[in-house]
Short mmCIF file of C-alpha atoms and ligand atoms in Angstrom, two decimals:
data_model
loop_
_atom_site.label_atom_id
_atom_site.label_comp_id
_atom_site.label_asym_id
_atom_site.label_seq_id
_atom_site.Cartn_x
_atom_site.Cartn_y
_atom_site.Cartn_z
CA MET A 1 0.00 0.00 0.00
CA ALA A 2 1.30 3.43 -0.96
CA GLU A 3 2.07 6.03 1.68
CA LYS A 4 -1.15 7.65 2.88
CA ASN A 5 -1.01 11.07 1.35
CA GLY A 6 -4.55 11.45 0.02
CA CYS A 7 -7.23 13.88 1.15
CA PHE A 8 -9.89 11.31 1.98
CA ASN A 9 -10.71 9.50 5.20
CA GLY A 10 -12.53 6.46 3.93
CA LEU A 11 -15.82 5.53 2.33
CA LYS A 12 -19.40 6.26 3.31
CA CYS A 13 -22.78 4.89 2.33
CA ARG A 14 -24.64 7.17 -0.09
CA GLU A 15 -27.95 5.90 1.25
CA CYS A 16 -27.60 5.75 5.07
CA GLY A 17 -24.28 7.53 5.68
CA LYS A 18 -22.53 4.69 7.52
CA LYS A 19 -18.72 5.03 7.37
CA PHE A 20 -16.22 2.45 6.16
CA PRO A 21 -12.42 2.29 5.80
CA ALA A 22 -10.83 3.12 2.41
CA GLU A 23 -10.61 -0.49 1.33
CA VAL A 24 -11.95 -2.65 -1.49
CA LEU A 25 -15.57 -2.21 -0.40
CA TYR A 26 -18.49 -1.03 -2.45
CA VAL A 27 -21.80 -1.88 -0.74
CA CYS A 28 -23.08 -0.95 2.69
CA ASP A 29 -23.55 -3.98 4.92
CA ASP A 30 -26.49 -2.28 6.64
CA CYS A 31 -28.70 -1.12 3.79
CA TRP A 32 -26.96 -2.38 0.61
CA GLY A 33 -26.55 1.19 -0.65
CA PRO A 34 -23.46 2.04 -2.72
CA LEU A 35 -20.40 3.51 -1.01
CA GLU A 36 -18.64 6.70 -2.01
CA VAL A 37 -15.40 8.41 -1.07
CA ASP A 38 -15.49 10.53 2.08
CA TYR A 39 -13.16 13.51 1.60
CA ASP A 40 -11.51 15.82 4.09
CA TYR A 41 -12.42 19.14 2.45
CA ASP A 42 -10.51 21.19 5.05
CA LYS A 43 -7.34 19.37 4.09
CA ILE A 44 -8.16 19.87 0.41
CA ALA A 45 -8.76 23.60 0.93
CA ALA A 46 -5.40 23.90 2.66
CA ARG A 47 -3.57 22.20 -0.19
CA LEU A 48 -5.43 23.11 -3.37
CA THR A 49 -5.81 26.65 -4.69
CA LYS A 50 -6.62 28.00 -8.15
CA GLU A 51 -2.97 28.99 -8.44
CA THR A 52 -1.83 25.43 -7.71
CA ILE A 53 -4.22 24.12 -10.34
CA LEU A 54 -3.06 26.67 -12.93
CA SER A 55 0.58 25.81 -12.28
CA ARG A 56 0.04 22.15 -13.13
CA LYS A 57 0.12 20.32 -16.46
CA PRO A 58 -3.04 20.28 -18.60
CA ASN A 59 -4.46 16.90 -17.58
CA MET A 60 -7.14 15.76 -15.12
CA TRP A 61 -4.62 15.24 -12.34
CA ARG A 62 -4.37 19.00 -11.86
CA TYR A 63 -7.27 18.38 -9.42
CA LYS A 64 -5.46 15.48 -7.73
CA GLU A 65 -6.46 16.39 -4.17
CA LEU A 66 -10.09 15.85 -5.22
CA LEU A 67 -9.35 12.32 -6.41
CA PRO A 68 -9.11 9.20 -4.21
CA ILE A 69 -5.58 7.93 -4.54
CA GLU A 70 -2.97 7.94 -1.76
CA GLY A 71 0.30 8.18 -3.62
CA ASP A 72 1.61 9.20 -7.04
CA VAL A 73 -0.44 8.80 -10.21
CA THR A 74 0.73 5.53 -11.75
CA VAL A 75 -1.84 5.00 -14.49
CA GLY A 76 -3.18 7.55 -16.97
CA GLN A 77 -0.94 10.53 -16.22
CA HIS A 78 -1.95 12.21 -19.51
CA VAL A 79 -5.71 11.82 -19.37
CA GLY A 80 -8.14 14.73 -19.57
CA TYR A 81 -8.09 18.48 -20.10
CA THR A 82 -9.90 18.10 -23.38
CA PRO A 83 -11.04 21.20 -25.31
CA LEU A 84 -14.15 23.15 -24.40
CA VAL A 85 -15.30 24.42 -27.79
CA LYS A 86 -17.69 27.34 -28.22
CA SER A 87 -19.74 26.98 -31.39
CA ASP A 88 -21.99 29.68 -32.81
CA ARG A 89 -22.91 27.42 -35.71
CA LEU A 90 -24.17 24.70 -33.38
CA GLY A 91 -25.96 27.35 -31.32
CA LYS A 92 -27.74 28.51 -34.44
CA ALA A 93 -28.76 24.96 -35.38
CA LEU A 94 -30.13 24.37 -31.88
CA GLY A 95 -31.69 27.78 -31.32
CA VAL A 96 -29.56 29.18 -28.47
CA LYS A 97 -26.89 31.86 -28.35
CA THR A 98 -24.17 30.26 -26.24
CA VAL A 99 -23.25 26.60 -26.71
CA TYR A 100 -20.06 24.86 -25.66
CA VAL A 101 -19.00 21.33 -26.49
CA LYS A 102 -16.90 19.56 -23.87
CA ASN A 103 -15.02 17.45 -26.34
CA ASP A 104 -14.07 14.12 -24.79
CA THR A 105 -14.08 12.52 -28.25
CA VAL A 106 -10.36 13.37 -28.12
CA ASN A 107 -9.67 12.23 -24.58
CA TYR A 108 -6.38 10.37 -24.18
CA PRO A 109 -5.72 7.54 -24.88
CA THR A 110 -8.97 5.82 -25.97
CA LEU A 111 -11.16 8.70 -27.14
CA SER A 112 -13.89 8.67 -24.50
CA PHE A 113 -14.49 10.13 -21.04
CA LYS A 114 -13.96 6.64 -19.61
CA ASP A 115 -10.19 7.26 -19.56
CA ARG A 116 -10.92 9.60 -16.64
CA VAL A 117 -12.52 6.93 -14.45
CA VAL A 118 -10.05 4.25 -15.47
CA SER A 119 -6.93 6.22 -14.62
CA VAL A 120 -8.25 6.70 -11.08
CA ALA A 121 -9.47 3.11 -10.73
CA LEU A 122 -6.26 1.52 -11.99
CA SER A 123 -3.99 3.84 -10.01
CA ARG A 124 -6.00 2.81 -6.96
CA ALA A 125 -5.97 -0.88 -8.04
CA LYS A 126 -2.18 -0.74 -8.02
CA GLU A 127 -2.21 0.79 -4.54
CA PHE A 128 -4.33 -2.16 -3.41
CA GLY A 129 -1.87 -4.56 -5.06
CA PHE A 130 -4.22 -6.13 -7.64
CA ASP A 131 -2.37 -7.87 -10.47
CA THR A 132 -5.52 -8.59 -12.50
CA VAL A 133 -8.14 -6.01 -13.35
CA GLY A 134 -11.26 -5.89 -15.49
CA CYS A 135 -14.67 -4.36 -16.06
CA ALA A 136 -18.22 -4.89 -17.25
CA SER A 137 -18.65 -2.61 -20.22
CA THR A 138 -20.82 -1.36 -23.07
CA GLY A 139 -17.60 -0.78 -25.02
CA ASN A 140 -15.82 2.45 -24.14
CA LEU A 141 -14.89 1.37 -20.65
CA ALA A 142 -13.50 -1.89 -22.04
CA ASN A 143 -11.34 0.06 -24.50
CA SER A 144 -9.98 2.23 -21.73
CA VAL A 145 -9.30 -0.58 -19.24
CA ALA A 146 -7.60 -2.52 -22.06
CA ALA A 147 -5.30 0.32 -23.10
CA ASN A 148 -4.44 1.60 -19.65
CA ALA A 149 -3.89 -1.89 -18.22
CA ALA A 150 -1.64 -2.74 -21.16
CA ALA A 151 0.42 0.39 -20.58
CA ALA A 152 0.65 -0.33 -16.86
CA GLY A 153 1.53 -4.00 -17.37
CA LEU A 154 -1.57 -5.28 -15.57
CA ARG A 155 -3.37 -8.48 -16.56
CA ALA A 156 -6.90 -7.61 -17.74
CA PHE A 157 -10.26 -9.17 -18.54
CA VAL A 158 -12.83 -6.93 -20.15
CA VAL A 159 -16.35 -8.31 -20.41
CA ILE A 160 -18.82 -6.95 -22.98
CA PRO A 161 -22.09 -7.94 -24.68
CA SER A 162 -20.97 -9.86 -27.81
CA ASN A 163 -23.08 -7.74 -30.19
CA LEU A 164 -21.06 -4.50 -29.85
CA GLU A 165 -19.81 -2.45 -32.80
CA LEU A 166 -16.61 -3.68 -34.50
CA GLY A 167 -14.74 -0.50 -33.53
CA LYS A 168 -15.40 -1.16 -29.86
CA ILE A 169 -14.31 -4.80 -30.09
CA ILE A 170 -11.09 -4.20 -32.07
CA GLY A 171 -10.53 -1.20 -29.82
CA SER A 172 -10.09 -3.61 -26.92
CA LEU A 173 -8.47 -6.58 -28.67
CA ILE A 174 -5.60 -4.52 -30.07
CA TYR A 175 -4.09 -4.04 -26.61
CA GLY A 176 -3.47 -7.77 -26.21
CA ILE A 177 -5.62 -8.26 -23.11
CA ASN A 178 -8.49 -10.74 -22.65
CA VAL A 179 -11.80 -9.75 -24.23
CA VAL A 180 -14.81 -11.81 -23.18
CA GLY A 181 -18.09 -11.51 -25.09
CA VAL A 182 -21.28 -12.51 -23.29
CA GLU A 183 -24.41 -13.58 -25.09
CA GLY A 184 -26.90 -11.26 -23.48
CA THR A 185 -27.45 -7.70 -22.39
CA TYR A 186 -25.18 -5.42 -20.44
CA ASP A 187 -27.11 -6.35 -17.30
CA ASN A 188 -26.17 -9.99 -17.82
CA VAL A 189 -22.55 -8.89 -18.21
CA ASN A 190 -22.74 -6.82 -15.03
CA ARG A 191 -24.20 -9.64 -12.96
CA LEU A 192 -21.45 -11.98 -14.16
CA CYS A 193 -18.73 -9.44 -13.36
CA SER A 194 -20.06 -9.01 -9.87
CA GLU A 195 -19.61 -12.76 -9.39
CA ILE A 196 -16.16 -12.71 -11.01
CA ALA A 197 -14.98 -9.92 -8.69
CA GLY A 198 -16.01 -11.92 -5.63
CA HIS A 199 -14.79 -15.28 -6.84
CA TYR A 200 -11.33 -14.43 -8.20
CA ASN A 201 -10.57 -11.36 -6.11
CA TRP A 202 -9.75 -9.25 -9.13
CA GLY A 203 -10.07 -5.49 -9.33
CA MET A 204 -13.17 -4.95 -11.47
CA VAL A 205 -13.07 -1.19 -11.93
CA ASN A 206 -16.81 -0.53 -12.01
CA VAL A 207 -17.78 -3.21 -9.52
CA ASN A 208 -15.55 -3.61 -6.46
CA LEU A 209 -13.46 -0.51 -7.24
CA ARG A 210 -16.55 1.51 -8.13
CA PRO A 211 -16.33 4.11 -5.31
CA TYR A 212 -12.84 5.12 -6.50
CA TYR A 213 -13.56 4.71 -10.22
CA ALA A 214 -16.66 6.94 -10.16
CA GLU A 215 -14.74 9.93 -8.77
CA GLY A 216 -12.74 10.23 -12.00
CA SER A 217 -15.82 11.54 -13.82
CA LYS A 218 -15.80 14.65 -11.63
CA THR A 219 -12.82 15.99 -13.56
CA MET A 220 -15.07 16.57 -16.57
CA GLY A 221 -17.06 18.99 -14.39
CA HIS A 222 -13.94 20.56 -12.86
CA GLU A 223 -12.51 21.21 -16.32
CA ILE A 224 -15.76 22.74 -17.61
CA ALA A 225 -15.77 25.22 -14.71
CA GLU A 226 -12.09 26.08 -15.11
CA GLN A 227 -12.37 26.44 -18.89
CA LEU A 228 -15.31 28.81 -18.50
CA ASP A 229 -12.88 31.08 -16.62
CA TRP A 230 -14.00 29.78 -13.24
CA GLN A 231 -17.71 30.14 -13.84
CA LEU A 232 -20.53 27.66 -13.92
CA PRO A 233 -22.81 27.40 -16.97
CA ASP A 234 -26.58 27.81 -16.79
CA HIS A 235 -27.17 24.33 -18.24
CA VAL A 236 -25.33 21.08 -18.83
CA VAL A 237 -26.66 18.22 -20.95
CA CYS A 238 -25.09 14.87 -20.18
CA PRO A 239 -25.60 11.34 -21.53
CA MET A 240 -26.54 8.63 -19.03
CA ALA A 241 -25.98 4.88 -18.96
CA GLY A 242 -25.46 3.72 -15.37
CA GLY A 243 -26.10 7.32 -14.31
CA SER A 244 -22.77 7.97 -12.64
CA LEU A 245 -21.23 10.72 -14.80
CA ILE A 246 -24.20 13.08 -14.46
CA CYS A 247 -24.03 12.88 -10.63
CA LYS A 248 -20.32 13.53 -10.63
CA ILE A 249 -20.67 16.67 -12.74
CA GLU A 250 -23.00 18.07 -10.12
CA LYS A 251 -20.58 16.98 -7.39
CA ALA A 252 -17.65 18.67 -9.19
CA PHE A 253 -19.53 21.97 -9.48
CA ASN A 254 -20.50 21.83 -5.80
CA GLU A 255 -16.92 21.07 -4.79
CA PHE A 256 -15.68 24.14 -6.65
CA ILE A 257 -18.36 26.27 -4.98
CA LYS A 258 -17.38 24.86 -1.58
CA LEU A 259 -13.68 25.58 -2.23
CA GLY A 260 -14.49 29.10 -3.42
CA PHE A 261 -13.10 28.54 -6.93
CA VAL A 262 -16.38 29.60 -8.55
CA ASP A 263 -19.31 31.73 -7.43
CA LYS A 264 -22.52 30.03 -6.44
CA HIS A 265 -24.69 29.77 -9.53
CA ASP A 266 -28.11 28.37 -10.34
CA PHE A 267 -27.04 25.59 -12.74
CA HIS A 268 -29.36 22.97 -14.25
CA ILE A 269 -28.19 19.48 -15.19
CA HIS A 270 -30.17 17.54 -17.80
CA GLY A 271 -29.74 13.91 -18.80
CA GLY A 272 -30.17 12.09 -22.10
CA GLN A 273 -30.81 8.43 -22.94
CA ALA A 274 -31.96 6.68 -26.09
CA GLU A 275 -35.69 6.10 -26.44
CA GLY A 276 -35.11 2.34 -26.70
CA CYS A 277 -33.39 2.22 -23.30
CA ALA A 278 -34.28 5.17 -21.09
CA PRO A 279 -34.96 3.83 -17.58
CA ILE A 280 -33.61 6.96 -15.85
CA VAL A 281 -35.35 9.47 -18.12
CA GLU A 282 -38.59 7.55 -17.55
CA MET A 283 -38.14 7.95 -13.77
CA VAL A 284 -37.99 11.72 -14.31
CA LYS A 285 -40.89 11.88 -16.75
CA GLU A 286 -43.11 9.57 -14.72
CA ASN A 287 -42.04 11.07 -11.39
CA ARG A 288 -41.07 7.67 -10.00
CA ASP A 289 -38.19 7.20 -7.53
CA TRP A 290 -37.42 3.59 -8.35
CA VAL A 291 -35.88 2.14 -11.50
CA LYS A 292 -38.13 0.10 -13.77
CA PRO A 293 -35.48 -1.91 -15.63
CA ILE A 294 -35.52 -2.39 -19.40
CA ARG A 295 -35.24 -6.08 -20.15
CA GLU A 296 -34.22 -5.82 -23.82
CA PRO A 297 -32.75 -2.47 -24.87
CA LYS A 298 -33.57 -1.66 -28.50
CA THR A 299 -31.41 1.15 -29.83
CA ILE A 300 -28.38 1.92 -31.96
CA VAL A 301 -26.97 3.68 -28.89
CA LYS A 302 -25.22 0.63 -27.46
CA SER A 303 -22.86 2.60 -25.22
CA LEU A 304 -25.81 3.83 -23.15
CA ALA A 305 -27.81 0.58 -23.23
CA ILE A 306 -27.90 -0.26 -19.53
CA GLY A 307 -31.35 -1.56 -18.64
CA ASP A 308 -30.89 -1.55 -14.85
CA PRO A 309 -28.77 1.50 -14.05
CA ALA A 310 -27.08 1.25 -10.65
CA ASP A 311 -27.06 5.02 -10.07
CA GLY A 312 -30.55 5.61 -11.49
CA PRO A 313 -32.11 7.01 -8.29
CA PHE A 314 -29.15 9.36 -7.73
CA ALA A 315 -29.09 10.53 -11.34
CA ARG A 316 -32.80 11.33 -11.13
CA GLN A 317 -32.10 13.30 -7.95
CA THR A 318 -29.38 15.31 -9.74
CA MET A 319 -31.78 16.24 -12.54
CA ILE A 320 -34.75 17.04 -10.30
CA GLY A 321 -32.62 18.69 -7.61
CA THR A 322 -30.89 21.11 -10.01
CA GLY A 323 -34.11 21.95 -11.85
CA GLY A 324 -33.01 19.93 -14.86
CA TRP A 325 -34.93 17.38 -16.91
CA GLY A 326 -34.42 14.16 -18.89
CA GLU A 327 -34.99 13.51 -22.58
CA ASN A 328 -35.01 10.28 -24.59
CA PRO A 329 -34.60 11.00 -28.31
CA THR A 330 -35.31 8.39 -30.95
CA ASP A 331 -32.52 6.75 -32.93
CA GLU A 332 -33.46 8.96 -35.86
CA GLU A 333 -33.00 12.09 -33.76
CA THR A 334 -29.70 10.67 -32.50
CA VAL A 335 -28.38 10.31 -36.04
CA TRP A 336 -29.51 13.88 -36.71
CA GLY A 337 -27.58 14.90 -33.58
CA ILE A 338 -24.39 13.19 -34.73
CA ARG A 339 -24.60 14.79 -38.16
CA THR A 340 -25.52 18.22 -36.89
CA LEU A 341 -22.64 18.24 -34.41
CA ALA A 342 -20.20 17.14 -37.11
CA GLU A 343 -21.43 19.66 -39.67
CA THR A 344 -21.41 22.61 -37.29
CA THR A 345 -18.36 21.92 -35.10
CA GLY A 346 -16.16 19.46 -36.96
CA ILE A 347 -16.53 16.99 -34.10
CA PHE A 348 -17.49 13.41 -34.92
CA ALA A 349 -19.17 11.94 -31.87
CA GLU A 350 -20.37 8.44 -31.20
CA THR A 351 -24.03 7.60 -30.62
CA ALA A 352 -24.04 8.90 -27.03
CA GLY A 353 -23.02 12.31 -28.41
CA GLY A 354 -25.91 12.18 -30.85
CA VAL A 355 -28.27 11.54 -27.95
CA THR A 356 -26.85 14.52 -26.08
CA VAL A 357 -27.28 16.91 -29.02
CA ALA A 358 -30.77 15.59 -29.78
CA ALA A 359 -31.78 15.80 -26.10
CA ALA A 360 -30.52 19.41 -26.01
CA LYS A 361 -32.62 20.19 -29.06
CA ARG A 362 -35.75 18.87 -27.34
CA LEU A 363 -34.97 20.80 -24.15
CA ILE A 364 -34.49 24.01 -26.12
CA ASP A 365 -37.64 23.49 -28.19
CA ALA A 366 -39.61 22.89 -24.98
CA GLY A 367 -38.27 26.11 -23.44
CA ARG A 368 -36.47 24.28 -20.63
CA ILE A 369 -33.25 25.85 -21.93
CA LYS A 370 -33.83 29.47 -23.01
CA ALA A 371 -32.23 31.09 -26.02
CA ASP A 372 -30.14 33.52 -23.96
CA GLU A 373 -28.84 30.96 -21.44
CA SER A 374 -25.48 29.19 -21.68
CA VAL A 375 -25.34 25.44 -22.22
CA VAL A 376 -22.51 22.92 -22.17
CA LEU A 377 -22.96 19.63 -24.03
CA CYS A 378 -20.94 16.71 -22.66
CA ILE A 379 -19.75 14.88 -25.76
CA THR A 380 -18.25 11.77 -24.26
CA GLY A 381 -17.13 9.40 -27.03
CA ASN A 382 -15.70 9.27 -30.56
CA GLY A 383 -17.72 8.57 -33.72
CA LEU A 384 -15.00 6.51 -35.37
CA LYS A 385 -15.90 3.74 -32.92
CA THR A 386 -19.57 3.57 -33.95
CA LYS A 387 -19.51 4.10 -37.72
CA GLU A 388 -22.30 1.55 -38.11
CA ALA A 389 -24.75 4.09 -36.68
CA VAL A 390 -24.39 6.46 -39.63
CA GLU A 391 -23.17 4.14 -42.37
CA GLY A 392 -26.62 3.90 -43.95
CA GLU A 393 -26.97 7.68 -44.14
CA PHE A 394 -24.74 8.04 -47.14
CA ASP A 395 -24.77 6.84 -50.74
CA ALA A 396 -21.61 5.28 -52.13
CA ILE A 397 -19.11 8.06 -52.89
CA ASP A 398 -18.76 9.30 -56.46
CA SER A 399 -15.83 7.64 -58.12
CA ILE A 400 -14.37 9.20 -61.27
CA GLN A 401 -11.51 8.87 -63.73
CA PRO A 402 -8.50 11.04 -62.79
CA LYS A 403 -9.39 13.62 -65.45
CA LEU A 404 -10.46 17.24 -65.09
CA ALA A 405 -13.30 16.71 -67.55
CA ALA A 406 -14.70 13.96 -65.35
CA PHE A 407 -14.48 16.23 -62.30
CA ASP A 408 -16.13 19.00 -64.27
CA GLU A 409 -19.06 16.82 -65.06
CA LEU A 410 -19.33 15.61 -61.47
CA LEU A 411 -19.27 19.17 -60.17
CA LYS A 412 -22.31 20.05 -62.28
CA LYS A 413 -24.14 17.12 -60.76
CA ILE A 414 -23.07 18.04 -57.20
CA GLU A 415 -24.03 21.68 -57.46
CA GLY A 416 -27.59 20.54 -57.85
CA LYS A 417 -27.56 18.75 -54.47
CA GLU A 418 -25.29 19.91 -51.68
CA PRO A 419 -25.07 17.14 -49.06
CA ALA A 420 -25.25 18.93 -45.69
CA THR A 421 -28.26 18.75 -43.36
CA VAL A 422 -27.29 22.08 -41.74
CA SER A 423 -26.55 25.31 -43.63
CA MET B 1 -52.77 -13.55 2.21
CA ALA B 2 -49.91 -15.61 3.62
CA VAL B 3 -46.65 -15.50 1.66
CA THR B 4 -43.27 -17.05 2.32
CA VAL B 5 -40.29 -14.70 2.48
CA ARG B 6 -36.82 -16.10 1.80
CA ILE B 7 -34.21 -14.34 3.94
CA PRO B 8 -30.70 -13.88 2.50
CA THR B 9 -27.77 -15.14 4.60
CA PRO B 10 -26.52 -11.72 5.83
CA LEU B 11 -29.97 -10.90 7.26
CA ARG B 12 -30.60 -14.21 9.02
CA LYS B 13 -28.97 -12.92 12.18
CA PHE B 14 -32.04 -10.69 12.48
CA THR B 15 -34.57 -13.50 11.95
CA ASP B 16 -33.34 -15.96 14.61
CA ASP B 17 -31.51 -17.79 11.80
CA ASN B 18 -34.75 -18.55 9.99
CA GLU B 19 -34.23 -19.04 6.27
CA THR B 20 -37.87 -18.46 5.50
CA VAL B 21 -40.47 -16.46 7.34
CA SER B 22 -44.21 -16.34 6.80
CA ALA B 23 -45.74 -12.88 6.25
CA GLU B 24 -49.21 -11.42 5.70
CA GLY B 25 -50.40 -8.81 3.22
CA GLY B 26 -52.08 -8.07 -0.09
CA THR B 27 -49.07 -6.35 -1.66
CA VAL B 28 -45.31 -6.75 -1.52
CA GLN B 29 -45.04 -3.60 0.61
CA GLU B 30 -47.58 -4.94 3.13
CA ALA B 31 -45.82 -8.29 3.34
CA ILE B 32 -42.54 -6.51 4.06
CA VAL B 33 -44.20 -4.46 6.81
CA SER B 34 -45.58 -7.67 8.30
CA LEU B 35 -42.11 -9.20 8.17
CA GLN B 36 -40.70 -6.20 10.01
CA SER B 37 -43.28 -6.31 12.74
CA GLN B 38 -42.16 -9.86 13.47
CA TYR B 39 -38.46 -8.95 13.34
CA PRO B 40 -38.12 -5.22 14.14
CA ALA B 41 -34.32 -5.30 13.68
CA LEU B 42 -34.90 -5.82 9.95
CA LYS B 43 -36.71 -2.53 9.68
CA GLU B 44 -33.91 -0.07 9.05
CA ARG B 45 -32.09 -2.59 6.86
CA LEU B 46 -34.97 -2.87 4.44
CA CYS B 47 -36.80 0.45 4.66
CA ASP B 48 -35.96 4.14 4.85
CA ASP B 49 -37.26 6.57 7.48
CA SER B 50 -40.61 6.96 5.74
CA GLY B 51 -41.13 3.21 5.65
CA ASN B 52 -40.51 2.75 1.92
CA LEU B 53 -38.50 -0.17 0.67
CA ARG B 54 -34.88 0.97 0.29
CA LYS B 55 -33.75 1.57 -3.28
CA PHE B 56 -30.95 -0.97 -3.20
CA VAL B 57 -33.08 -3.77 -1.80
CA ASN B 58 -34.50 -5.77 -4.67
CA VAL B 59 -37.45 -8.07 -4.14
CA PHE B 60 -38.29 -11.01 -6.36
CA LEU B 61 -41.83 -12.40 -6.42
CA ASN B 62 -41.73 -16.05 -7.48
CA ASP B 63 -38.34 -15.42 -9.13
CA GLU B 64 -39.46 -12.30 -11.04
CA ASP B 65 -38.06 -8.88 -10.08
CA ILE B 66 -41.03 -6.83 -8.79
CA ARG B 67 -39.69 -3.83 -10.69
CA PHE B 68 -40.90 -5.54 -13.87
CA GLN B 69 -44.36 -5.45 -12.29
CA ASP B 70 -45.75 -2.67 -10.07
CA GLY B 71 -42.80 -2.38 -7.71
CA PRO B 72 -43.71 -2.42 -3.99
CA ALA B 73 -47.41 -2.11 -4.91
CA THR B 74 -47.35 -5.46 -6.74
CA ALA B 75 -50.19 -7.70 -5.52
CA VAL B 76 -49.36 -11.00 -3.84
CA LYS B 77 -51.55 -14.06 -3.33
CA ASP B 78 -51.60 -17.00 -0.95
CA GLY B 79 -48.61 -19.28 -1.31
CA ASP B 80 -46.43 -16.76 -3.21
CA GLU B 81 -42.74 -16.64 -2.43
CA LEU B 82 -40.74 -13.41 -1.97
CA SER B 83 -36.94 -13.25 -2.04
CA ILE B 84 -34.90 -10.31 -0.78
CA ILE B 85 -31.77 -9.67 -2.83
CA PRO B 86 -29.20 -6.83 -2.91
CA ALA B 87 -29.23 -4.70 -6.08
CA ILE B 88 -26.29 -5.45 -8.35
CA ALA B 89 -23.74 -2.64 -8.08
CA GLY B 90 -21.78 -1.60 -11.12
CA GLY B 91 -22.63 -0.40 -14.57
C1 PLP C 1 -19.74 7.43 -24.48
C2 PLP C 1 -20.40 7.29 -23.17
N1 PLP C 1 -21.03 8.35 -22.65
C3 PLP C 1 -21.67 8.29 -21.47
C4 PLP C 1 -21.71 7.12 -20.72
C5 PLP C 1 -22.53 7.12 -19.46
O1 PLP C 1 -21.83 6.96 -18.30
P1 PLP C 1 -22.52 6.58 -16.92
O2 PLP C 1 -22.58 5.09 -16.89
O3 PLP C 1 -21.57 7.16 -15.93
O4 PLP C 1 -23.88 7.18 -16.88
C6 PLP C 1 -21.06 5.99 -21.21
C7 PLP C 1 -21.08 4.75 -20.42
O5 PLP C 1 -20.75 3.69 -20.81
C8 PLP C 1 -20.39 6.07 -22.46
O6 PLP C 1 -19.75 5.01 -22.99
ZN1 ZN C 2 -26.05 2.17 4.14
#
């Protein structure tokens, strides 16, 4: 175990508040609620200032005191600090003045926000002395565990539903770790991984290391606030699968308020899921505080297809509590979202990004986000991994002889029908 | 209605080591309340301050998760079997 130099005391139950030591624990033995890290914010305030943050390298570890590791960062030192891109063209397409894209499609090294959670989880796994790690994943998490474990020299097993997109499967296999496909849904995968974690005593990042893992998502919120010149936006729209990221964005904003890095601000956090698997959005829309699981998700948005989201009740609370809302666009709207984002910002997002853009559109059309309010879209994964989702949108490309006359002729044809969906 | 409730190992210390307990009620929620009146120590394990089933306590009615039905309001009938199971963490 590394020298104890962290700013956290242990773990505590998110449901009943019972305290636990900072060990490999993840459920409360009293009420079965999930555990989360219990920080010492006085210690953090004494060590972390805006100046300290600004003096550090541009990666997520500039907020190290707010992350649950004891010693040095050993996995994922370069993750995070992705661009926050302001786009007037996207604003125009959506019908609001001020839109920012938090662009985790270019997160390092595996092009999704999951590198944030994995660098924390695997750094912590090494502190605990695990030699084998793994995860239950809808694809992006598997890619990130695979790459970061390979770089750290850890043995890894990533478990995924076997029907994922090719890009997500190759994107794990290439790192030379063990990829296990399961015939079934993500919830089947998750149940299996919970048994694997107990049986083999491996560090499954989103199961028995979950309290540590989940904290990594906060850095997306920390970065948004810092990149807005230490201000909070009016609105954030965030995709949801298990419902963890959305809660951690709220937590990050509240931490910065508590530490005095930003002024208190009335921010609203909204969540998006695909219509064919929207158990958390349905809790919001039906005003129900328990998750009604989706047995068979039916959507092209495989990365968000978790039918029984572990953090569902908390994610609902984040949306309701901040005066936000949930939206569940159709697959058609999601494809529109992917194309609109690409055509207005030059950012090619995966399906979850399409859901986020399409959810934002609905929220704006419904007046839940007003034209003069600022909104940040959390774009969490890269479109090159889910090409299948938009493949059918395009005709075969025009192929011509390498002659100017042939191009000339083609140009005449093209000028009749410009391809873009957004002007 | 009399239903049988299967008690998971970690909770048996609160039910005098009984693996199954008989409970009364017309809905899952009522059966749980009846269970708690027999074994008061179970109360804060299974329910929050307002008496609602805790969110991370899953209940299966004859092997089917009640969340696929009407949740705690799901009706039960004589001879049904309830199992109490922790929610799967992760995801
Ligand atoms: C691209 C992408 N965005 C968002 C999420 C949602 O994350 P969470 O499970 O924390 O809600 C996932 C989860 O797999 C994802 O892959
Ligand atoms: Zn508890």
